[in-house]
């Protein structure tokens, strides 16, 4: 009888242990993060982390697939660090943990890593101003052609303010003197126009000589 009791206990123990074992953890949430510099221009090599723990790096398509644990509906923050030459977001990306009905697809969040510098073309159109030095940072970067046109390219950070001037020191007959224009770099590549009209001073005709006729005595 005692042997039967021991055998029964031996059979029951595995069942009790199995009943007390914790259920397996749920599958992680799959979330896609898509990083672009400008629309349609993916960024490769952007790192995504959560609480300083690396989660993934964007591929050639600018995508990183994250595996996140948590509760359905929970909102969590991830940090996107852009590669050199791009500006990282100043705020973390908030993500809601959820699953889509179609298991082969998962939510995607977009992030922008704008370039640290922008390409800006400055076009100059100077009416009555041929062959004038075009000044940037107090240096002549080009000259207007015979029609008064010129252009030059800059690589500058967004938000920068800069001034372009036309040096008229070689032309005393045109006004205004040394005109300038202020530009502000936008968050995208751009073309700026410096349109200036000069007035040409007409040369005064020489005064006619005064002929004095002597009076008869």
PDB file of C-alpha atoms in Angstrom:
ATOM      1  CA  UNK A   1       0.000   0.000   0.000  1.00  0.00           C
ATOM      2  CA  UNK A   2       2.804   2.342   0.879  1.00  0.00           C
ATOM      3  CA  UNK A   3       4.471   1.615  -2.448  1.00  0.00           C
ATOM      4  CA  UNK A   4       1.279   2.539  -4.289  1.00  0.00           C
ATOM      5  CA  UNK A   5       1.076   5.868  -2.424  1.00  0.00           C
ATOM      6  CA  UNK A   6       4.664   6.700  -3.244  1.00  0.00           C
ATOM      7  CA  UNK A   7       4.056   5.840  -6.896  1.00  0.00           C
ATOM      8  CA  UNK A   8       0.967   8.036  -6.974  1.00  0.00           C
ATOM      9  CA  UNK A   9       2.874  10.947  -5.493  1.00  0.00           C
ATOM     10  CA  UNK A  10       5.657  10.397  -8.032  1.00  0.00           C
ATOM     11  CA  UNK A  11       3.152  10.610 -10.866  1.00  0.00           C
ATOM     12  CA  UNK A  12       1.464  13.691  -9.431  1.00  0.00           C
ATOM     13  CA  UNK A  13       4.622  15.725  -8.894  1.00  0.00           C
ATOM     14  CA  UNK A  14       5.381  16.344 -12.611  1.00  0.00           C
ATOM     15  CA  UNK A  15       1.779  17.422 -13.128  1.00  0.00           C
ATOM     16  CA  UNK A  16       2.002  19.862 -10.217  1.00  0.00           C
ATOM     17  CA  UNK A  17       5.301  21.267 -11.478  1.00  0.00           C
ATOM     18  CA  UNK A  18       3.883  21.644 -14.970  1.00  0.00           C
ATOM     19  CA  UNK A  19       0.822  23.371 -13.571  1.00  0.00           C
ATOM     20  CA  UNK A  20       2.918  25.871 -11.606  1.00  0.00           C
ATOM     21  CA  UNK A  21       5.302  26.688 -14.484  1.00  0.00           C
ATOM     22  CA  UNK A  22       4.983  30.208 -15.915  1.00  0.00           C
ATOM     23  CA  UNK A  23       3.481  30.506 -19.402  1.00  0.00           C
ATOM     24  CA  UNK A  24       5.925  31.370 -22.190  1.00  0.00           C
ATOM     25  CA  UNK A  25       6.370  35.121 -22.792  1.00  0.00           C
ATOM     26  CA  UNK A  26       4.313  36.612 -25.631  1.00  0.00           C
ATOM     27  CA  UNK A  27       5.949  37.208 -28.977  1.00  0.00           C
ATOM     28  CA  UNK A  28       7.626  40.616 -29.255  1.00  0.00           C
ATOM     29  CA  UNK A  29       5.950  43.409 -31.189  1.00  0.00           C
ATOM     30  CA  UNK A  30       7.485  44.019 -34.604  1.00  0.00           C
ATOM     31  CA  UNK A  31       7.742  47.715 -35.477  1.00  0.00           C
ATOM     32  CA  UNK A  32       9.356  49.282 -38.544  1.00  0.00           C
ATOM     33  CA  UNK A  33      11.142  52.647 -38.413  1.00  0.00           C
ATOM     34  CA  UNK A  34      11.702  54.364 -41.787  1.00  0.00           C
ATOM     35  CA  UNK A  35      14.367  57.104 -41.859  1.00  0.00           C
ATOM     36  CA  UNK A  36      14.678  59.606 -44.744  1.00  0.00           C
ATOM     37  CA  UNK A  37      16.804  62.719 -45.219  1.00  0.00           C
ATOM     38  CA  UNK A  38      14.401  64.313 -47.688  1.00  0.00           C
ATOM     39  CA  UNK A  39      11.224  62.705 -49.067  1.00  0.00           C
ATOM     40  CA  UNK A  40      12.201  59.600 -51.015  1.00  0.00           C
ATOM     41  CA  UNK A  41      15.855  59.691 -49.912  1.00  0.00           C
ATOM     42  CA  UNK A  42      16.518  56.889 -47.375  1.00  0.00           C
ATOM     43  CA  UNK A  43      19.244  57.198 -44.758  1.00  0.00           C
ATOM     44  CA  UNK A  44      21.496  54.176 -44.253  1.00  0.00           C
ATOM     45  CA  UNK A  45      23.164  53.555 -40.897  1.00  0.00           C
ATOM     46  CA  UNK A  46      20.789  55.378 -38.526  1.00  0.00           C
ATOM     47  CA  UNK A  47      20.785  53.666 -35.118  1.00  0.00           C
ATOM     48  CA  UNK A  48      17.603  53.067 -33.120  1.00  0.00           C
ATOM     49  CA  UNK A  49      17.758  52.458 -29.364  1.00  0.00           C
ATOM     50  CA  UNK A  50      15.431  52.132 -26.377  1.00  0.00           C
ATOM     51  CA  UNK A  51      16.615  53.158 -22.932  1.00  0.00           C
ATOM     52  CA  UNK A  52      20.191  53.189 -24.297  1.00  0.00           C
ATOM     53  CA  UNK A  53      19.864  49.607 -25.577  1.00  0.00           C
ATOM     54  CA  UNK A  54      20.472  49.158 -29.333  1.00  0.00           C
ATOM     55  CA  UNK A  55      17.473  47.870 -31.262  1.00  0.00           C
ATOM     56  CA  UNK A  56      18.534  48.092 -34.886  1.00  0.00           C
ATOM     57  CA  UNK A  57      20.209  50.000 -37.713  1.00  0.00           C
ATOM     58  CA  UNK A  58      18.563  51.201 -40.909  1.00  0.00           C
ATOM     59  CA  UNK A  59      19.338  49.319 -44.127  1.00  0.00           C
ATOM     60  CA  UNK A  60      19.674  50.563 -47.718  1.00  0.00           C
ATOM     61  CA  UNK A  61      15.928  51.248 -47.762  1.00  0.00           C
ATOM     62  CA  UNK A  62      16.270  53.374 -44.631  1.00  0.00           C
ATOM     63  CA  UNK A  63      14.326  50.800 -42.571  1.00  0.00           C
ATOM     64  CA  UNK A  64      15.036  49.142 -39.246  1.00  0.00           C
ATOM     65  CA  UNK A  65      12.771  46.385 -37.888  1.00  0.00           C
ATOM     66  CA  UNK A  66      12.481  46.527 -34.102  1.00  0.00           C
ATOM     67  CA  UNK A  67      11.461  43.744 -31.724  1.00  0.00           C
ATOM     68  CA  UNK A  68       9.854  45.324 -28.670  1.00  0.00           C
ATOM     69  CA  UNK A  69       8.454  43.642 -25.582  1.00  0.00           C
ATOM     70  CA  UNK A  70       5.578  45.141 -23.651  1.00  0.00           C
ATOM     71  CA  UNK A  71       1.814  45.243 -23.293  1.00  0.00           C
ATOM     72  CA  UNK A  72      -0.612  45.735 -26.175  1.00  0.00           C
ATOM     73  CA  UNK A  73      -1.415  49.442 -26.488  1.00  0.00           C
ATOM     74  CA  UNK A  74       1.580  50.559 -24.434  1.00  0.00           C
ATOM     75  CA  UNK A  75       3.410  53.659 -25.688  1.00  0.00           C
ATOM     76  CA  UNK A  76       7.187  53.589 -25.534  1.00  0.00           C
ATOM     77  CA  UNK A  77       9.915  55.957 -26.713  1.00  0.00           C
ATOM     78  CA  UNK A  78      12.828  55.060 -28.959  1.00  0.00           C
ATOM     79  CA  UNK A  79      15.770  57.255 -29.918  1.00  0.00           C
ATOM     80  CA  UNK A  80      16.998  57.653 -33.488  1.00  0.00           C
ATOM     81  CA  UNK A  81      20.653  58.647 -33.909  1.00  0.00           C
ATOM     82  CA  UNK A  82      21.511  59.778 -37.424  1.00  0.00           C
ATOM     83  CA  UNK A  83      24.883  59.053 -39.073  1.00  0.00           C
ATOM     84  CA  UNK A  84      27.524  61.723 -39.604  1.00  0.00           C
ATOM     85  CA  UNK A  85      26.437  64.424 -42.002  1.00  0.00           C
ATOM     86  CA  UNK A  86      22.819  64.375 -40.827  1.00  0.00           C
ATOM     87  CA  UNK A  87      20.945  66.052 -37.982  1.00  0.00           C
ATOM     88  CA  UNK A  88      19.434  63.720 -35.364  1.00  0.00           C
ATOM     89  CA  UNK A  89      15.883  64.381 -34.110  1.00  0.00           C
ATOM     90  CA  UNK A  90      15.784  66.501 -30.964  1.00  0.00           C
ATOM     91  CA  UNK A  91      12.930  64.433 -29.464  1.00  0.00           C
ATOM     92  CA  UNK A  92      12.431  60.669 -29.085  1.00  0.00           C
ATOM     93  CA  UNK A  93       9.989  58.800 -31.316  1.00  0.00           C
ATOM     94  CA  UNK A  94       6.848  57.635 -29.487  1.00  0.00           C
ATOM     95  CA  UNK A  95       5.651  54.191 -30.598  1.00  0.00           C
ATOM     96  CA  UNK A  96       2.437  52.350 -29.699  1.00  0.00           C
ATOM     97  CA  UNK A  97       2.904  48.609 -29.276  1.00  0.00           C
ATOM     98  CA  UNK A  98       0.292  46.925 -31.440  1.00  0.00           C
ATOM     99  CA  UNK A  99      -0.140  44.215 -34.049  1.00  0.00           C
ATOM    100  CA  UNK A 100      -1.831  44.382 -37.421  1.00  0.00           C
ATOM    101  CA  UNK A 101      -4.508  41.940 -38.496  1.00  0.00           C
ATOM    102  CA  UNK A 102      -2.288  40.750 -41.336  1.00  0.00           C
ATOM    103  CA  UNK A 103       0.568  39.044 -39.516  1.00  0.00           C
ATOM    104  CA  UNK A 104       3.005  39.488 -42.393  1.00  0.00           C
ATOM    105  CA  UNK A 105       2.805  43.275 -41.961  1.00  0.00           C
ATOM    106  CA  UNK A 106       3.564  45.515 -38.991  1.00  0.00           C
ATOM    107  CA  UNK A 107       3.261  49.221 -38.088  1.00  0.00           C
ATOM    108  CA  UNK A 108       5.781  51.657 -39.555  1.00  0.00           C
ATOM    109  CA  UNK A 109       6.900  55.037 -38.209  1.00  0.00           C
ATOM    110  CA  UNK A 110       8.682  57.704 -40.236  1.00  0.00           C
ATOM    111  CA  UNK A 111      11.603  59.820 -39.011  1.00  0.00           C
ATOM    112  CA  UNK A 112      13.605  62.542 -40.765  1.00  0.00           C
ATOM    113  CA  UNK A 113      17.371  62.945 -40.566  1.00  0.00           C
ATOM    114  CA  UNK A 114      17.855  66.188 -42.517  1.00  0.00           C
ATOM    115  CA  UNK A 115      21.303  66.880 -43.988  1.00  0.00           C
ATOM    116  CA  UNK A 116      23.583  68.959 -41.774  1.00  0.00           C
ATOM    117  CA  UNK A 117      24.317  71.200 -44.769  1.00  0.00           C
ATOM    118  CA  UNK A 118      22.186  72.341 -47.673  1.00  0.00           C
ATOM    119  CA  UNK A 119      23.190  73.111 -51.249  1.00  0.00           C
ATOM    120  CA  UNK A 120      22.204  76.651 -52.156  1.00  0.00           C
ATOM    121  CA  UNK A 121      22.595  78.285 -55.561  1.00  0.00           C
ATOM    122  CA  UNK A 122      22.722  82.081 -55.540  1.00  0.00           C
ATOM    123  CA  UNK A 123      21.764  83.599 -58.891  1.00  0.00           C
ATOM    124  CA  UNK A 124      22.577  87.255 -59.546  1.00  0.00           C
ATOM    125  CA  UNK A 125      20.839  89.420 -62.112  1.00  0.00           C
ATOM    126  CA  UNK A 126      22.277  92.934 -62.261  1.00  0.00           C
ATOM    127  CA  UNK A 127      20.683  95.221 -64.823  1.00  0.00           C
ATOM    128  CA  UNK A 128      23.256  97.743 -66.077  1.00  0.00           C
ATOM    129  CA  UNK A 129      25.873  95.950 -63.975  1.00  0.00           C
ATOM    130  CA  UNK A 130      28.262  93.960 -66.171  1.00  0.00           C
ATOM    131  CA  UNK A 131      31.611  92.701 -64.853  1.00  0.00           C
ATOM    132  CA  UNK A 132      30.917  93.460 -61.186  1.00  0.00           C
ATOM    133  CA  UNK A 133      32.550  91.443 -58.381  1.00  0.00           C
ATOM    134  CA  UNK A 134      30.022  89.358 -56.417  1.00  0.00           C
ATOM    135  CA  UNK A 135      30.963  89.402 -52.737  1.00  0.00           C
ATOM    136  CA  UNK A 136      30.359  86.678 -50.121  1.00  0.00           C
ATOM    137  CA  UNK A 137      31.997  86.880 -46.687  1.00  0.00           C
ATOM    138  CA  UNK A 138      33.817  89.982 -47.927  1.00  0.00           C
ATOM    139  CA  UNK A 139      35.472  88.030 -50.736  1.00  0.00           C
ATOM    140  CA  UNK A 140      34.803  88.092 -54.469  1.00  0.00           C
ATOM    141  CA  UNK A 141      33.464  84.649 -55.415  1.00  0.00           C
ATOM    142  CA  UNK A 142      32.594  85.448 -59.044  1.00  0.00           C
ATOM    143  CA  UNK A 143      31.819  88.320 -61.431  1.00  0.00           C
ATOM    144  CA  UNK A 144      28.771  89.212 -63.428  1.00  0.00           C
ATOM    145  CA  UNK A 145      29.040  88.575 -67.145  1.00  0.00           C
ATOM    146  CA  UNK A 146      28.404  91.048 -69.964  1.00  0.00           C
ATOM    147  CA  UNK A 147      24.654  90.703 -69.384  1.00  0.00           C
ATOM    148  CA  UNK A 148      24.991  91.288 -65.630  1.00  0.00           C
ATOM    149  CA  UNK A 149      24.349  87.623 -64.700  1.00  0.00           C
ATOM    150  CA  UNK A 150      26.294  85.385 -62.310  1.00  0.00           C
ATOM    151  CA  UNK A 151      25.751  82.383 -60.042  1.00  0.00           C
ATOM    152  CA  UNK A 152      27.634  80.404 -57.414  1.00  0.00           C
ATOM    153  CA  UNK A 153      27.039  77.390 -55.174  1.00  0.00           C
ATOM    154  CA  UNK A 154      27.202  77.216 -51.361  1.00  0.00           C
ATOM    155  CA  UNK A 155      27.065  74.310 -48.898  1.00  0.00           C
ATOM    156  CA  UNK A 156      25.701  75.828 -45.683  1.00  0.00           C
ATOM    157  CA  UNK A 157      23.704  74.681 -42.628  1.00  0.00           C
ATOM    158  CA  UNK A 158      19.945  75.279 -42.444  1.00  0.00           C
ATOM    159  CA  UNK A 159      18.969  78.472 -40.649  1.00  0.00           C
ATOM    160  CA  UNK A 160      22.177  80.297 -41.586  1.00  0.00           C
ATOM    161  CA  UNK A 161      21.835  83.959 -42.563  1.00  0.00           C
ATOM    162  CA  UNK A 162      24.284  85.311 -45.112  1.00  0.00           C
ATOM    163  CA  UNK A 163      24.700  88.442 -47.219  1.00  0.00           C
ATOM    164  CA  UNK A 164      25.657  88.776 -50.867  1.00  0.00           C
ATOM    165  CA  UNK A 165      26.835  92.142 -52.229  1.00  0.00           C
ATOM    166  CA  UNK A 166      27.808  93.668 -55.552  1.00  0.00           C
ATOM    167  CA  UNK A 167      31.021  95.685 -55.448  1.00  0.00           C
ATOM    168  CA  UNK A 168      30.605  98.867 -57.487  1.00  0.00           C
ATOM    169  CA  UNK A 169      33.932 100.463 -56.571  1.00  0.00           C
ATOM    170  CA  UNK A 170      35.134 100.003 -60.157  1.00  0.00           C
ATOM    171  CA  UNK A 171      32.074 101.769 -61.551  1.00  0.00           C
ATOM    172  CA  UNK A 172      31.585 105.329 -60.369  1.00  0.00           C
ATOM    173  CA  UNK A 173      28.809 105.899 -62.892  1.00  0.00           C
ATOM    174  CA  UNK A 174      26.181 103.512 -61.428  1.00  0.00           C
ATOM    175  CA  UNK A 175      23.910 103.751 -58.421  1.00  0.00           C
ATOM    176  CA  UNK A 176      23.263 102.488 -55.777  1.00  0.00           C
ATOM    177  CA  UNK A 177      26.691 101.916 -54.326  1.00  0.00           C
ATOM    178  CA  UNK A 178      27.608  98.372 -53.245  1.00  0.00           C
ATOM    179  CA  UNK A 179      24.039  97.006 -52.905  1.00  0.00           C
ATOM    180  CA  UNK A 180      23.566  93.861 -50.813  1.00  0.00           C
ATOM    181  CA  UNK A 181      20.860  91.349 -49.953  1.00  0.00           C
ATOM    182  CA  UNK A 182      20.309  89.091 -46.934  1.00  0.00           C
ATOM    183  CA  UNK A 183      19.308  85.444 -47.378  1.00  0.00           C
ATOM    184  CA  UNK A 184      18.212  82.765 -44.876  1.00  0.00           C
ATOM    185  CA  UNK A 185      18.913  79.101 -45.635  1.00  0.00           C
ATOM    186  CA  UNK A 186      15.789  76.936 -45.516  1.00  0.00           C
ATOM    187  CA  UNK A 187      15.474  73.295 -44.479  1.00  0.00           C
ATOM    188  CA  UNK A 188      15.898  72.126 -48.066  1.00  0.00           C
ATOM    189  CA  UNK A 189      18.170  72.731 -51.039  1.00  0.00           C
ATOM    190  CA  UNK A 190      17.233  76.016 -52.648  1.00  0.00           C
ATOM    191  CA  UNK A 191      17.883  78.688 -55.279  1.00  0.00           C
ATOM    192  CA  UNK A 192      18.094  82.352 -54.241  1.00  0.00           C
ATOM    193  CA  UNK A 193      17.839  85.305 -56.608  1.00  0.00           C
ATOM    194  CA  UNK A 194      19.631  88.611 -56.119  1.00  0.00           C
ATOM    195  CA  UNK A 195      17.865  90.913 -58.593  1.00  0.00           C
ATOM    196  CA  UNK A 196      19.400  94.389 -58.742  1.00  0.00           C
ATOM    197  CA  UNK A 197      18.796  97.295 -61.108  1.00  0.00           C
ATOM    198  CA  UNK A 198      21.419  99.999 -61.433  1.00  0.00           C
ATOM    199  CA  UNK A 199      20.866 103.517 -62.648  1.00  0.00           C
ATOM    200  CA  UNK A 200      23.582 104.805 -64.944  1.00  0.00           C
ATOM    201  CA  UNK A 201      24.440 108.443 -64.420  1.00  0.00           C
ATOM    202  CA  UNK A 202      24.587 110.346 -67.669  1.00  0.00           C
ATOM    203  CA  UNK A 203      27.701 112.331 -68.283  1.00  0.00           C
ATOM    204  CA  UNK A 204      27.087 116.040 -68.261  1.00  0.00           C
ATOM    205  CA  UNK A 205      27.785 117.761 -71.538  1.00  0.00           C
ATOM    206  CA  UNK A 206      30.723 120.176 -71.301  1.00  0.00           C
ATOM    207  CA  UNK A 207      29.644 123.755 -70.904  1.00  0.00           C
ATOM    208  CA  UNK A 208      29.802 125.809 -74.068  1.00  0.00           C
ATOM    209  CA  UNK A 209      32.677 128.281 -74.065  1.00  0.00           C
ATOM    210  CA  UNK A 210      31.715 131.867 -73.359  1.00  0.00           C
ATOM    211  CA  UNK A 211      32.703 134.139 -76.214  1.00  0.00           C
ATOM    212  CA  UNK A 212      33.289 137.677 -75.156  1.00  0.00           C
ATOM    213  CA  UNK A 213      33.035 140.290 -77.883  1.00  0.00           C
ATOM    214  CA  UNK A 214      35.104 143.372 -77.113  1.00  0.00           C
ATOM    215  CA  UNK A 215      33.162 146.585 -77.080  1.00  0.00           C
ATOM    216  CA  UNK A 216      33.921 149.130 -79.683  1.00  0.00           C
ATOM    217  CA  UNK A 217      35.663 152.200 -78.357  1.00  0.00           C
TER     218      UNK A 217
END
